[in-house]
Each structure stands twice: as structure tokens, then as C-alpha cells.
XYZ file of C-alpha atoms in Angstrom:
668
model
C 159.143 36.848 83.092
C 161.502 38.079 85.789
C 165.210 37.370 86.093
C 168.096 38.275 88.420
C 171.763 38.504 87.447
C 173.691 36.314 89.897
C 177.130 36.199 88.223
C 178.423 39.744 87.859
C 181.889 41.275 87.781
C 182.170 44.991 88.477
C 185.035 47.460 88.154
C 186.522 45.790 91.268
C 187.481 42.688 89.299
C 190.545 44.833 88.611
C 191.416 45.312 84.910
C 188.986 42.494 84.090
C 185.599 44.131 84.657
C 184.615 47.551 83.300
C 181.106 47.363 84.778
C 180.931 50.522 86.939
C 178.764 49.916 90.014
C 176.531 52.986 89.656
C 175.940 52.367 85.940
C 175.268 48.682 86.606
C 172.652 49.428 89.288
C 170.973 52.021 87.056
C 170.910 49.568 84.153
C 169.357 46.812 86.270
C 166.655 49.231 87.450
C 166.058 50.413 83.874
C 165.497 46.800 82.789
C 162.850 46.377 85.477
C 164.753 43.951 87.719
C 164.326 44.146 91.487
C 167.508 42.313 92.602
C 171.100 42.077 91.429
C 174.329 40.463 92.596
C 178.003 41.355 92.795
C 180.484 38.455 92.453
C 183.954 39.848 91.742
C 186.954 37.569 91.210
C 188.310 36.490 94.607
C 187.608 39.868 96.278
C 184.871 41.835 98.027
C 186.367 45.299 97.339
C 183.113 46.672 95.934
C 180.398 45.111 98.131
C 179.726 48.159 100.336
C 179.614 50.591 97.391
C 177.296 48.177 95.608
C 175.125 47.611 98.703
C 174.602 51.355 99.151
C 173.948 52.080 95.466
C 171.472 49.184 95.193
C 169.604 50.141 98.376
C 169.289 53.742 97.165
C 167.833 52.515 93.869
C 165.368 50.174 95.591
C 167.230 47.072 94.353
C 167.847 44.083 96.648
C 171.671 43.705 96.766
C 172.970 40.120 96.668
C 176.509 40.105 98.030
C 178.826 37.446 96.713
C 182.188 36.532 95.282
C 183.529 34.229 92.588
C 186.216 32.451 94.581
C 189.169 30.404 93.349
C 189.218 26.862 94.734
C 192.572 25.049 94.926
C 192.433 21.467 93.526
C 193.912 20.030 96.735
C 195.050 22.221 99.624
C 195.148 26.025 99.657
C 198.646 25.710 101.145
C 200.013 23.885 98.063
C 202.573 25.954 96.191
C 203.777 23.534 93.520
C 202.545 24.160 90.000
C 199.727 21.901 88.942
C 198.892 21.962 85.203
C 198.162 25.533 84.009
C 194.390 25.802 84.123
C 194.026 23.510 87.129
C 195.859 25.803 89.491
C 192.349 26.691 90.690
C 188.661 26.295 89.830
C 185.974 28.992 89.910
C 182.990 28.832 92.280
C 180.292 31.493 92.831
C 179.285 32.093 96.471
C 176.307 34.252 97.495
C 175.504 35.384 101.045
C 171.966 34.333 101.956
C 171.909 36.207 105.272
C 174.210 37.933 107.749
C 175.742 34.640 108.898
C 176.537 33.931 105.250
C 178.005 37.424 104.790
C 180.255 36.956 107.859
C 181.340 33.557 106.529
C 181.932 34.932 103.031
C 184.295 37.568 104.495
C 186.224 34.815 106.289
C 186.414 32.615 103.166
C 187.679 35.510 101.020
C 190.176 36.572 103.740
C 191.533 33.010 104.035
C 192.124 33.012 100.272
C 194.571 35.901 100.680
C 196.080 35.043 104.065
C 196.653 31.288 103.601
C 196.088 30.468 99.968
C 197.600 33.202 97.850
C 199.421 31.668 94.884
C 198.914 33.704 91.674
C 195.336 34.132 92.950
C 193.728 34.115 96.426
C 192.683 30.429 96.677
C 190.496 28.592 99.168
C 189.961 24.838 99.506
C 187.275 22.357 100.579
C 188.401 22.615 104.214
C 187.652 26.377 104.284
C 184.322 25.907 102.459
C 183.270 23.181 104.913
C 184.143 25.338 107.908
C 182.371 28.498 106.685
C 179.536 27.110 104.492
C 176.621 28.220 106.664
C 174.322 30.864 105.143
C 175.931 30.567 101.708
C 174.407 29.571 98.357
C 176.925 28.245 95.806
C 176.712 28.124 91.996
C 178.987 25.932 89.874
C 180.322 28.983 87.946
C 181.549 29.223 84.331
C 183.607 26.874 82.147
C 186.406 27.299 84.692
C 184.226 25.711 87.401
C 185.320 22.245 88.566
C 182.136 20.443 87.407
C 182.323 22.091 83.960
C 186.059 21.300 83.603
C 185.406 17.568 84.023
C 182.515 17.699 81.525
C 184.634 19.435 78.842
C 187.209 16.643 79.245
C 184.531 14.017 78.761
C 184.751 12.850 82.384
C 181.006 12.958 83.130
C 181.102 10.591 86.139
C 183.901 12.644 87.756
C 181.821 15.770 87.150
C 178.853 14.135 88.913
C 180.981 13.202 91.929
C 182.252 16.794 92.094
C 178.707 18.195 92.014
C 177.748 15.857 94.880
C 180.863 16.919 96.804
C 179.796 20.586 96.619
C 176.186 19.750 97.477
C 177.381 17.856 100.551
C 179.394 20.883 101.671
C 176.671 23.520 101.211
C 173.623 21.317 101.879
C 170.608 20.272 99.794
C 169.071 23.233 97.980
C 172.145 25.438 98.504
C 174.200 24.295 95.500
C 173.086 24.965 91.898
C 174.387 23.861 88.505
C 175.036 26.969 86.437
C 174.057 27.299 82.768
C 175.777 29.956 80.644
C 175.630 30.756 76.941
C 177.947 33.357 75.420
C 178.025 31.695 72.020
C 181.003 29.466 72.929
C 180.578 25.969 71.360
C 181.855 24.237 74.540
C 179.026 25.811 76.562
C 176.412 24.101 74.364
C 177.915 20.673 75.195
C 178.320 21.500 78.887
C 174.747 22.791 79.200
C 173.288 19.545 77.747
C 175.299 17.499 80.250
C 174.258 19.779 83.126
C 170.570 19.289 82.207
C 171.102 15.533 82.366
C 173.062 15.790 85.629
C 170.375 17.950 87.206
C 167.786 15.207 86.609
C 170.066 12.372 87.734
C 171.243 14.056 90.937
C 168.154 16.172 91.633
C 170.297 19.343 91.835
C 168.550 22.492 90.569
C 169.786 24.535 87.627
C 170.328 28.273 87.453
C 170.955 30.417 84.345
C 173.472 33.272 84.486
C 175.318 35.654 82.214
C 178.984 36.192 83.065
C 178.729 40.000 83.182
C 182.000 41.933 82.715
C 180.674 45.220 81.281
C 177.407 47.143 81.389
C 176.229 47.784 77.827
C 176.572 45.776 74.613
C 178.654 48.607 73.081
C 181.193 48.338 75.941
C 182.719 45.293 74.239
C 185.491 47.362 72.558
C 186.609 49.417 75.601
C 186.484 46.195 77.671
C 188.740 44.453 75.143
C 191.191 47.363 75.513
C 191.015 46.952 79.313
C 192.026 43.284 78.994
C 195.024 44.357 76.883
C 196.022 46.853 79.596
C 195.810 43.996 82.143
C 197.921 41.590 80.083
C 200.343 44.139 78.587
C 199.233 43.277 75.031
C 198.201 45.309 71.981
C 194.922 44.937 70.082
C 196.879 43.632 67.088
C 198.454 40.766 69.082
C 197.083 37.435 67.868
C 197.792 35.424 70.963
C 196.043 37.248 73.786
C 193.199 36.922 76.284
C 189.792 37.784 74.808
C 186.133 37.583 75.741
C 184.864 36.536 72.314
C 181.387 37.253 71.012
C 180.494 40.451 72.871
C 177.920 38.731 75.098
C 179.266 39.728 78.526
C 176.923 42.666 79.218
C 173.928 43.173 81.532
C 171.246 41.378 79.525
C 167.513 41.974 79.867
C 165.182 39.203 81.155
C 163.891 38.857 77.557
C 167.412 38.335 76.165
C 168.069 35.678 78.804
C 164.784 33.944 77.943
C 165.770 33.777 74.265
C 169.053 32.081 75.255
C 167.434 29.443 77.472
C 164.005 28.560 76.008
C 164.709 24.960 77.107
C 165.404 25.850 80.767
C 162.617 28.099 82.049
C 163.070 26.697 85.537
C 166.773 27.743 85.549
C 165.689 31.332 84.824
C 162.994 31.246 87.525
C 165.502 29.904 90.038
C 167.489 33.158 89.763
C 164.525 34.963 91.354
C 163.993 32.240 93.953
C 167.633 32.603 95.005
C 167.313 36.411 95.019
C 164.281 36.167 97.315
C 166.330 34.104 99.769
C 169.221 36.573 99.907
C 168.960 39.389 102.448
C 171.972 40.909 104.174
C 171.657 43.927 106.465
C 174.835 45.963 106.940
C 175.073 48.256 109.949
C 176.549 51.727 109.454
C 177.568 54.370 111.971
C 177.701 52.161 115.080
C 181.151 52.484 116.619
C 183.101 49.315 117.322
C 185.892 50.672 119.510
C 188.430 48.311 121.052
C 188.640 48.321 124.845
C 191.747 49.848 126.411
C 193.154 47.646 129.168
C 193.142 49.963 132.241
C 194.963 49.250 135.536
C 193.094 47.232 138.197
C 190.619 49.170 140.291
C 189.717 51.644 137.511
C 187.046 51.837 134.867
C 188.071 53.422 131.532
C 186.111 56.556 132.494
C 187.795 56.893 135.923
C 191.232 56.321 134.443
C 190.722 58.961 131.737
C 189.628 61.497 134.396
C 192.650 60.675 136.558
C 195.075 61.164 133.637
C 193.404 64.409 132.512
C 193.408 66.097 135.924
C 197.020 65.019 136.546
C 197.882 66.474 133.138
C 196.000 69.697 133.910
C 198.152 70.379 136.967
C 201.321 69.713 134.927
C 200.269 71.909 131.989
C 199.035 74.998 133.878
C 200.710 76.860 136.737
C 197.384 78.295 137.950
C 194.271 76.175 137.663
C 191.168 78.360 137.635
C 187.470 77.525 137.337
C 187.465 78.298 133.611
C 190.066 75.572 132.940
C 188.262 73.005 135.110
C 184.962 73.862 133.457
C 186.398 73.436 129.959
C 188.031 70.114 130.887
C 184.848 68.763 132.504
C 182.745 69.878 129.524
C 185.039 68.097 127.048
C 185.203 64.955 129.187
C 181.422 64.938 129.434
C 181.034 65.154 125.626
C 183.641 62.394 125.137
C 181.836 60.192 127.676
C 178.364 60.808 126.215
C 179.556 60.100 122.675
C 181.246 56.859 123.785
C 184.849 57.779 122.942
C 186.553 57.247 126.320
C 188.590 54.251 125.116
C 189.550 56.113 121.948
C 191.457 58.756 123.950
C 193.133 56.128 126.135
C 194.290 54.202 123.045
C 195.827 57.344 121.501
C 197.328 58.434 124.841
C 198.970 55.011 125.181
C 200.822 54.924 121.854
C 201.893 58.564 122.088
C 203.240 57.929 125.590
C 205.065 54.882 124.194
C 206.655 57.077 121.487
C 207.816 59.754 123.912
C 209.126 57.117 126.370
C 211.192 55.582 123.558
C 212.563 58.862 122.205
C 210.471 58.675 119.014
C 209.703 62.304 118.164
C 205.974 63.103 117.847
C 204.479 66.156 116.130
C 203.006 68.894 118.365
C 199.514 68.258 116.938
C 197.764 68.908 113.664
C 194.190 69.569 112.617
C 191.124 70.034 114.784
C 192.364 67.789 117.634
C 194.588 70.698 118.738
C 191.363 72.401 119.888
C 190.894 69.893 122.709
C 192.127 70.536 126.262
C 191.708 66.794 126.957
C 194.187 66.051 124.137
C 196.517 68.736 125.579
C 196.335 67.411 129.159
C 196.935 63.844 127.968
C 200.042 64.932 126.036
C 198.436 63.904 122.719
C 198.989 67.485 121.515
C 201.436 70.120 122.744
C 199.409 73.176 121.776
C 197.455 75.041 124.437
C 193.919 75.461 123.028
C 193.074 78.119 125.639
C 196.037 80.323 124.678
C 195.146 80.132 120.974
C 191.366 80.355 121.449
C 190.768 77.053 119.678
C 187.342 75.444 119.408
C 186.732 71.949 120.754
C 183.541 71.655 118.635
C 185.561 71.629 115.412
C 187.028 68.351 116.655
C 184.122 66.690 118.472
C 180.561 67.874 118.245
C 177.595 66.166 119.923
C 175.373 67.475 117.120
C 177.499 65.862 114.387
C 178.218 62.344 115.475
C 181.354 61.128 113.741
C 184.388 59.268 115.003
C 187.083 61.613 116.351
C 190.045 61.805 114.004
C 193.471 62.610 115.415
C 196.192 62.640 112.764
C 199.564 62.188 114.414
C 203.004 62.825 112.926
C 205.871 60.565 113.931
C 209.554 60.438 113.131
C 209.712 59.130 109.569
C 212.352 56.510 110.375
C 210.680 55.082 113.485
C 206.971 55.270 112.711
C 206.841 51.494 112.212
C 207.966 50.941 115.822
C 204.806 52.716 117.024
C 202.603 50.555 114.775
C 204.444 47.446 116.048
C 203.661 48.524 119.627
C 199.958 48.833 118.751
C 200.023 45.355 117.138
C 201.614 43.959 120.292
C 199.040 45.706 122.468
C 195.857 44.621 120.635
C 196.922 41.529 118.681
C 198.083 40.856 115.145
C 194.585 39.910 113.967
C 193.106 43.185 115.280
C 195.503 45.733 113.808
C 195.600 45.874 110.016
C 196.757 48.398 107.430
C 194.260 49.886 105.002
C 193.904 49.413 101.252
C 193.677 52.238 98.699
C 192.982 52.030 94.982
C 194.954 53.630 92.193
C 192.501 54.660 89.481
C 192.817 55.305 85.776
C 193.070 59.074 85.755
C 192.477 61.243 82.657
C 196.069 61.577 81.406
C 197.136 58.048 82.324
C 194.175 56.310 80.725
C 194.827 58.085 77.385
C 198.436 56.851 77.485
C 197.296 53.297 78.351
C 194.686 53.158 75.592
C 197.101 54.714 73.072
C 199.690 52.026 73.835
C 197.119 49.230 73.396
C 196.011 50.762 70.072
C 199.693 50.854 69.039
C 199.609 54.586 68.243
C 202.925 56.495 68.062
C 204.122 57.437 71.543
C 204.768 61.115 70.721
C 201.264 61.484 69.251
C 199.536 59.977 72.320
C 201.789 61.971 74.636
C 200.822 65.234 72.935
C 197.090 64.409 73.365
C 197.470 63.470 77.055
C 199.407 66.687 77.732
C 196.370 68.674 76.554
C 194.626 67.525 79.744
C 195.335 70.142 82.466
C 197.072 68.838 85.608
C 194.475 70.212 88.009
C 192.817 68.290 90.841
C 189.696 66.313 89.877
C 190.160 66.867 86.143
C 188.263 64.536 83.798
C 188.506 64.040 80.034
C 185.019 65.553 79.690
C 186.078 68.709 81.598
C 189.242 68.960 79.490
C 187.217 68.738 76.256
C 185.042 71.625 77.446
C 187.963 73.710 78.696
C 190.539 73.180 75.937
C 189.371 74.326 72.452
C 192.470 72.808 70.805
C 191.655 69.347 72.212
C 187.974 69.747 71.289
C 188.911 70.640 67.681
C 191.179 67.584 67.355
C 188.442 65.392 68.837
C 185.860 66.649 66.353
C 188.083 66.563 63.267
C 190.434 63.594 63.703
C 188.807 60.115 63.636
C 191.743 58.491 65.412
C 191.744 61.038 68.236
C 187.966 60.690 68.593
C 188.243 56.894 68.958
C 191.174 57.177 71.398
C 189.274 59.656 73.583
C 185.932 57.809 73.427
C 187.577 54.557 74.530
C 189.550 56.365 77.262
C 186.379 58.040 78.567
C 184.667 54.659 79.059
C 187.631 53.334 81.075
C 188.415 56.548 82.960
C 188.010 56.294 86.726
C 188.195 52.488 86.879
C 190.345 51.176 89.754
C 193.636 49.987 88.297
C 195.546 48.453 91.217
C 195.531 48.249 94.991
C 198.176 49.662 97.277
C 198.583 50.229 100.977
C 197.445 53.495 102.503
C 200.522 55.462 103.527
C 199.372 56.070 107.097
C 196.000 54.453 107.825
C 195.697 51.568 110.287
C 192.491 49.991 111.597
C 192.372 48.882 115.261
C 189.499 46.533 116.016
C 187.832 45.086 119.155
C 187.565 41.610 117.540
C 189.653 40.013 114.768
C 189.339 42.388 111.779
C 187.902 39.689 109.478
C 184.793 39.629 111.715
C 183.963 43.072 110.265
C 185.715 43.367 106.909
C 187.381 41.034 104.381
C 191.194 41.059 104.271
C 193.619 41.150 101.379
C 197.371 40.995 100.838
C 199.492 43.931 99.671
C 202.281 43.504 97.109
C 204.881 43.353 99.915
C 202.980 40.485 101.557
C 201.516 42.471 104.452
C 197.818 42.043 105.270
C 195.442 44.918 104.483
C 191.688 45.467 104.645
C 189.665 45.159 101.410
C 187.659 48.286 102.217
C 189.024 51.820 101.996
C 189.371 54.279 104.838
C 186.051 56.072 104.341
C 184.129 52.772 104.180
C 185.800 51.542 107.391
C 184.777 54.743 109.166
C 181.179 54.376 107.932
C 181.170 50.828 109.338
C 182.153 52.289 112.732
C 185.691 50.895 112.877
C 188.538 52.795 114.497
C 190.932 54.158 111.893
C 194.168 55.821 112.972
C 196.590 57.813 110.845
C 200.225 57.179 111.766
C 201.913 59.771 109.563
C 205.635 59.566 108.977
C 207.038 63.095 108.742
C 210.629 63.591 107.574
C 210.722 67.140 108.987
C 210.430 65.741 112.538
C 213.356 63.387 111.928
C 215.447 66.310 110.589
C 214.592 68.454 113.654
C 215.445 65.633 116.066
C 218.767 64.928 114.319
C 219.642 68.655 114.241
C 218.999 68.957 118.005
C 221.282 65.963 118.667
C 224.069 67.402 116.494
C 223.814 70.805 118.255
C 224.004 69.093 121.645
C 227.020 66.995 120.610
C 228.939 69.842 118.944
C 227.967 72.852 121.075
C 226.633 71.345 124.292
C 223.342 73.268 123.911
C 220.130 71.472 124.907
C 217.252 72.648 122.703
C 213.695 72.021 123.918
C 211.401 72.016 120.902
C 208.295 72.208 123.093
C 209.370 75.475 124.726
C 210.529 77.869 122.038
C 210.476 81.659 122.085
C 207.637 82.531 119.713
C 208.521 86.221 119.898
C 212.050 85.941 118.473
C 212.220 88.834 115.973
C 215.197 87.366 114.091
C 213.174 84.279 113.160
C 210.349 86.387 111.702
C 212.792 88.645 109.835
C 214.385 85.547 108.325
C 210.968 84.186 107.189
C 210.144 87.592 105.601
C 213.103 87.179 103.209
C 211.301 84.178 101.615
C 214.394 82.008 102.100
C 212.331 79.256 103.729
C 213.778 76.160 102.049
C 213.288 73.180 104.395
C 210.757 74.985 106.601
C 207.718 72.734 106.951
C 204.663 74.161 105.111
C 206.556 77.311 104.062
C 208.906 75.858 101.464
C 206.895 75.791 98.214
C 207.695 78.535 95.696
C 204.198 80.014 96.127
C 204.587 80.104 99.902
C 208.030 81.743 99.672
C 206.586 84.562 97.567
C 203.606 84.883 99.912
C 205.848 85.194 103.007
C 207.824 88.018 101.355
C 204.542 89.818 100.694
C 202.917 89.001 104.055
C 205.979 89.928 106.183
C 204.792 87.982 109.300
C 205.703 89.564 112.647
C 204.194 86.990 115.007
C 203.067 83.371 115.082
C 199.399 84.311 114.422
C 200.463 85.822 111.078
C 202.098 82.536 110.053
C 199.056 80.533 111.234
C 196.797 82.777 109.134
C 199.184 82.556 106.170
C 199.152 78.752 106.143
C 195.342 78.765 106.484
C 194.907 81.244 103.637
C 197.237 79.525 101.193
C 194.804 76.863 99.923
C 192.012 76.751 97.321
C 189.097 78.972 98.381
C 190.606 81.159 101.131
C 193.355 82.187 98.654
C 190.950 84.787 97.240
C 191.184 86.673 100.572
C 194.984 87.038 100.516
C 195.010 90.603 99.031
C 192.305 91.711 101.522
C 194.259 90.183 104.422
C 197.515 91.904 103.449
C 195.669 95.207 102.946
C 194.112 94.918 106.425
C 197.467 94.059 107.985
C 199.154 97.117 106.446
C 196.245 99.538 106.913
C 193.806 99.013 109.798
C 191.519 101.689 108.298
C 190.658 99.432 105.354
C 189.021 96.781 107.605
C 185.215 96.648 107.613
C 182.807 94.374 109.509
C 179.321 93.586 108.224
C 178.043 93.759 111.811
C 179.721 94.680 115.130
C 179.335 91.139 116.553
C 181.921 89.923 114.019
C 184.676 92.239 115.248
C 185.914 90.198 118.269
C 185.914 87.047 116.091
C 187.592 88.488 112.985
C 189.905 91.115 114.524
C 192.978 88.791 114.689
C 192.547 88.043 110.954
C 191.981 91.667 109.869
C 188.299 91.136 109.015
C 188.791 88.014 106.852
C 186.871 84.808 107.529
């Protein structure tokens, strides 16, 4: 007997599912199933993570969503009776057309129909039904709602309505049994309806957590979602503990009277095959002036820029520029550079201060000639290959700092240039981190605040810390865990919920720019302020080959620009930030005192102490200092300072390293 789970909520049914994707896939494999679905509430946040995990495990991933259907129009905003604000409906993508349509349906729910939940309506389902298999969902499905009210004929009409939308053989009546008395009644009526209307049945389990024993932590998660305590009588519950990933045998025991409904899960699974393409870039086209191709226009701009940047143009410069252009052309990133050039030019033309360049992009002479960066890579011996490398094909990534107050103007320009439907901000997820989850669980368990606070403070505040790591590293916490029943329960429950996504927010800087409307590639969502965002995170968007840009708002730039204006107004002195004297001894002497409050990247207490010790005498010293002061290279700080003070202490493992490591006193 084989069986496929077709109604499954993962951790991305936020604060409602505690079924972690990797654990879910492993469990399905363990139980001998060959396919599995993901159908989160109204969203597709987790489909790519699930797709990858399932493929790796040799499981056929069925990509779906349990959507909310508005009773009338998705545009309605008046309150219809409580439960009937929306009905549930499970949609599964049968093929790539279905997957594309599913993304559009889910996006429409957020863009047009958001009212408490992202709702769609019959109009949307009719327009985007192709390639989709629909199941009538749980007790909150429209057919089931009518049955529970004793309106059997209405329920029949509703089932026919859905079958008409999705087509014969693409709509199924869904049987569920979690020990709820109502489900017994509904299932009997669905069996009758199936015969009368000749609509096939399918059996599902409404999965919200992975293992049977996850019932308790999942109940705590629901309390976190609803702001309740476990002791509250009147709160949302999933009674009966039946919402886990059941084995085919367990499902068979539940539905001995509906063998065909169990078999249909596998028939549906066999029909569902979506192929997602990774790593193929989908760059928008930059609109070049008449008479030019993108490639010709990029060359024109670069060679014009070269003659403006350098007084003497020698063969070495031309060679480097041609080499970089050739790599950019071969890798297919010509339009990328034109897009970046355009919005940086817009910023400079509108007196919006732009940072001189950060990260590996400063190693590119193309970026320098286009005015994307203001740092001469030849002068500083910077490597282009750190930025773009034909042997490591990945989208170029230029992070650009803009005036904090006017960053939005640059994004607005990009929206105007490429279209509102092609420029969208990016989602990020806040997760339940070690300390926070202990506080959340403690509150739900109604434990004294001071007690819970003292436990959570035993978790170190280091990056990537987990409760498990803290238990190993902190003997005091370990002792409490082993000796105090209450602490053990608190920590065990917290460990099961740790790492779950808790809420969505908008990425501070990331924007996706697409060649077609964004919902052709990814589903869209709505941020708390009403603005539209993607449903996939930055890394996923990059893997799907979409262009992601970071528009970073940097307060320091705004301060510098304002200071320059004040100096001009009060003293009549025009300061040019792009042409400073980098050999000004007074500046270095001032930095050596450690009084670097307000100096970008030198203002933390650790950095102040380091500058006093380092005593930088030139810009290279400061560059090295900033590079050293981070996890990993920090270990070399004493060696670097020793080498700077005493050249005799420097050693090289082989002579070929000397020209490379001489400027950094022998340190890598």
C-alpha cells in the first residue's frame, strides 16, 4: 500500500506549522514514500527549499498552496460572518504551466485580495486554472462548510462549480479524519456526493508537525501566534494530536472504507512534475540609445571614462579594460553594468551622494571608468577576479551606498525606468533565535518572568548560537537542565521550536529588477507597510538567476554631505570628497589617538583601541586594519603590529610570497 501526503503545512505556515522542511523530507523518506507535497497557508515561501530538499532525497516534490477563497469578490472589504470571510482550497501544480499559474494566484491574493488573509476568488481561479489540481481542503473548505450546516444540495452545487473551473479529473473531494466528530459526518456525505457527481475522492492528513510527539511544542507555537497561555480555556487548539506525518499504514487504518481515496493520492503524485531552473540569468535589458547595441554602448562609455580617469593612457590600462570587458561580455553581464551605471549617474546628476565603492566591485576598472566606483583599482593593485571570475559563474554583486535620506529616490527612478511590476523589494524572515524562543515559551507556560529571563541570559550572545551549543558550553545551564524538571521542559520545548521563521519583514536594501513582471518568476507578498515584496529571500532569488541589487542607505554619507554644505556656507571652502590628500599627517595622528567617534568603520570601542595600538601612518595601514578586525584574521593582529614595528621579525615561507605579502608585513 503506497500513499502520498498532499495536504502539508511546513514551518512557512508562520506560527501555525512546526513541520521543518528538512525533517519532513527525511521522515517521508524514512516511511518509504516516494512523493510529498507542500501546501502552506496562502503562501509559497518554502517551495524552493522544499523542492531542493526533496530532490536531494530522491522524493518527487509536489508544489502547492492552501489558498483562501473569498465568498464573493477578492476586492470585498466588508465583514462577512466570522468564519465565512474565506474558504480553504488546496491547489497543486501539475506541471510548469500550473506552477506559473499558482505563483500568479498566490500573488493576486496578496496584491488584490488581502483582508486579514491573502484571498483569491473564482475569477482568479478561472483565469489561472490551467495545470492545477484542486482538492476541497479541510472542514474550512466551502463544500465541507455547507455539509456541516446540513445544506447538502448547496455543497453539491459548490463541488460542481469547482469541477467546472478546474476541469473533469482535476478537482477531488478531500476526506480527513483527525478524530473530530464533524469529520465523520462530512466524510459520509462526501462518499455519497462522489458517487452522485462522479467526482473522485482523495484522503489526506492535515499535517502541521512532523512527529506524533511534536503535539506539545506545536500547541505552544499556536499560543505564541495568538498571544495566549497554555492555561487559557478559550484559545485555538488542534485537538487530538493527529496532525503529524502519518505512515501509509496509519492512513489505511483511518480509511478502510475508502481504499480508492488512498490510491488516488499516488495517482495525483504521478501526475505532478515541476522542473525549476537554477543558475540561468534573467537580466533585464537596458534601453540603449538608437544606433547602439548594449555591447557597443558599454564600450563607448568605458573608453570615454578611461580618458577622463587617467591623464596618460598606456597599453597596460587598455589591456586591463579590454580583458574585463571581454569577461563581462562572455559571461553575459553587459546589461548589468549599464543598469548600475544608469542609476548611479542618476544619483550624481541629482546631487544624491553615492559611496566611493565597497567590496570586490572596487577591483574592476570597468566599474571605475563607468563612475560606479571612485577607487582606482590599478593604484591599489586590486584584483578583478575577486569580483567576476569566468571559472566561478555567479551574478556580479555591487553593493552601493547612498545618502540615507534620499535612497528611496534612486529606487523610485529604477521603478520608473523598468516598470512597477518589474522592480520589487525582497522579503526576509525573522526566526525564533535561542534566547527569544526561551522567553516566548516561558511566557506561554506562564512561568515567572525573572526566572525565564535568567535562563535565557545563560545563552551567550554570539553569532550562530543555538540552545544545544549553549548547553554544551555553559555548565551552569547544563546542571539546571539536568536537575530541574521545569527547566528541562522549558528547554526541550524551546529546542523543538528554535529556528522556525516567526514573521516576515522587508530586506533593508535588497531590490529585485526583472526582465518580465516579477510574478512570472516568483510569487509576491505584501509587507506590513503595504508595499509589495517577493516571497523568496535574496539567496533564493540569486539561485533562480534574478538580478538582485543592494541599495544601502548610509547615514555617514548624509553627514559628510551636510558637513561639506555647512563648511561652504560658513567658510566659503569647497571640499571635494573624491580628491582628498591621503598623505595628510595630521589626519593619521588624529586617528592614532583613538578618538574616532563618528568615523565610519573606526568608531567601535574595539576599533578605537586597535587604532591606538596600530598607529596607522598611511591609508594602506587603515585598509589592513579594517580587513584584520573581523573573525578569523583577528588572530594575525599581533603578528601584523610586530611586523610593522620591526621589519626583522617578518618571515616568508617561500620567496614568491614576498611581493604579495610585503605591504601587509607577511600576513595573509
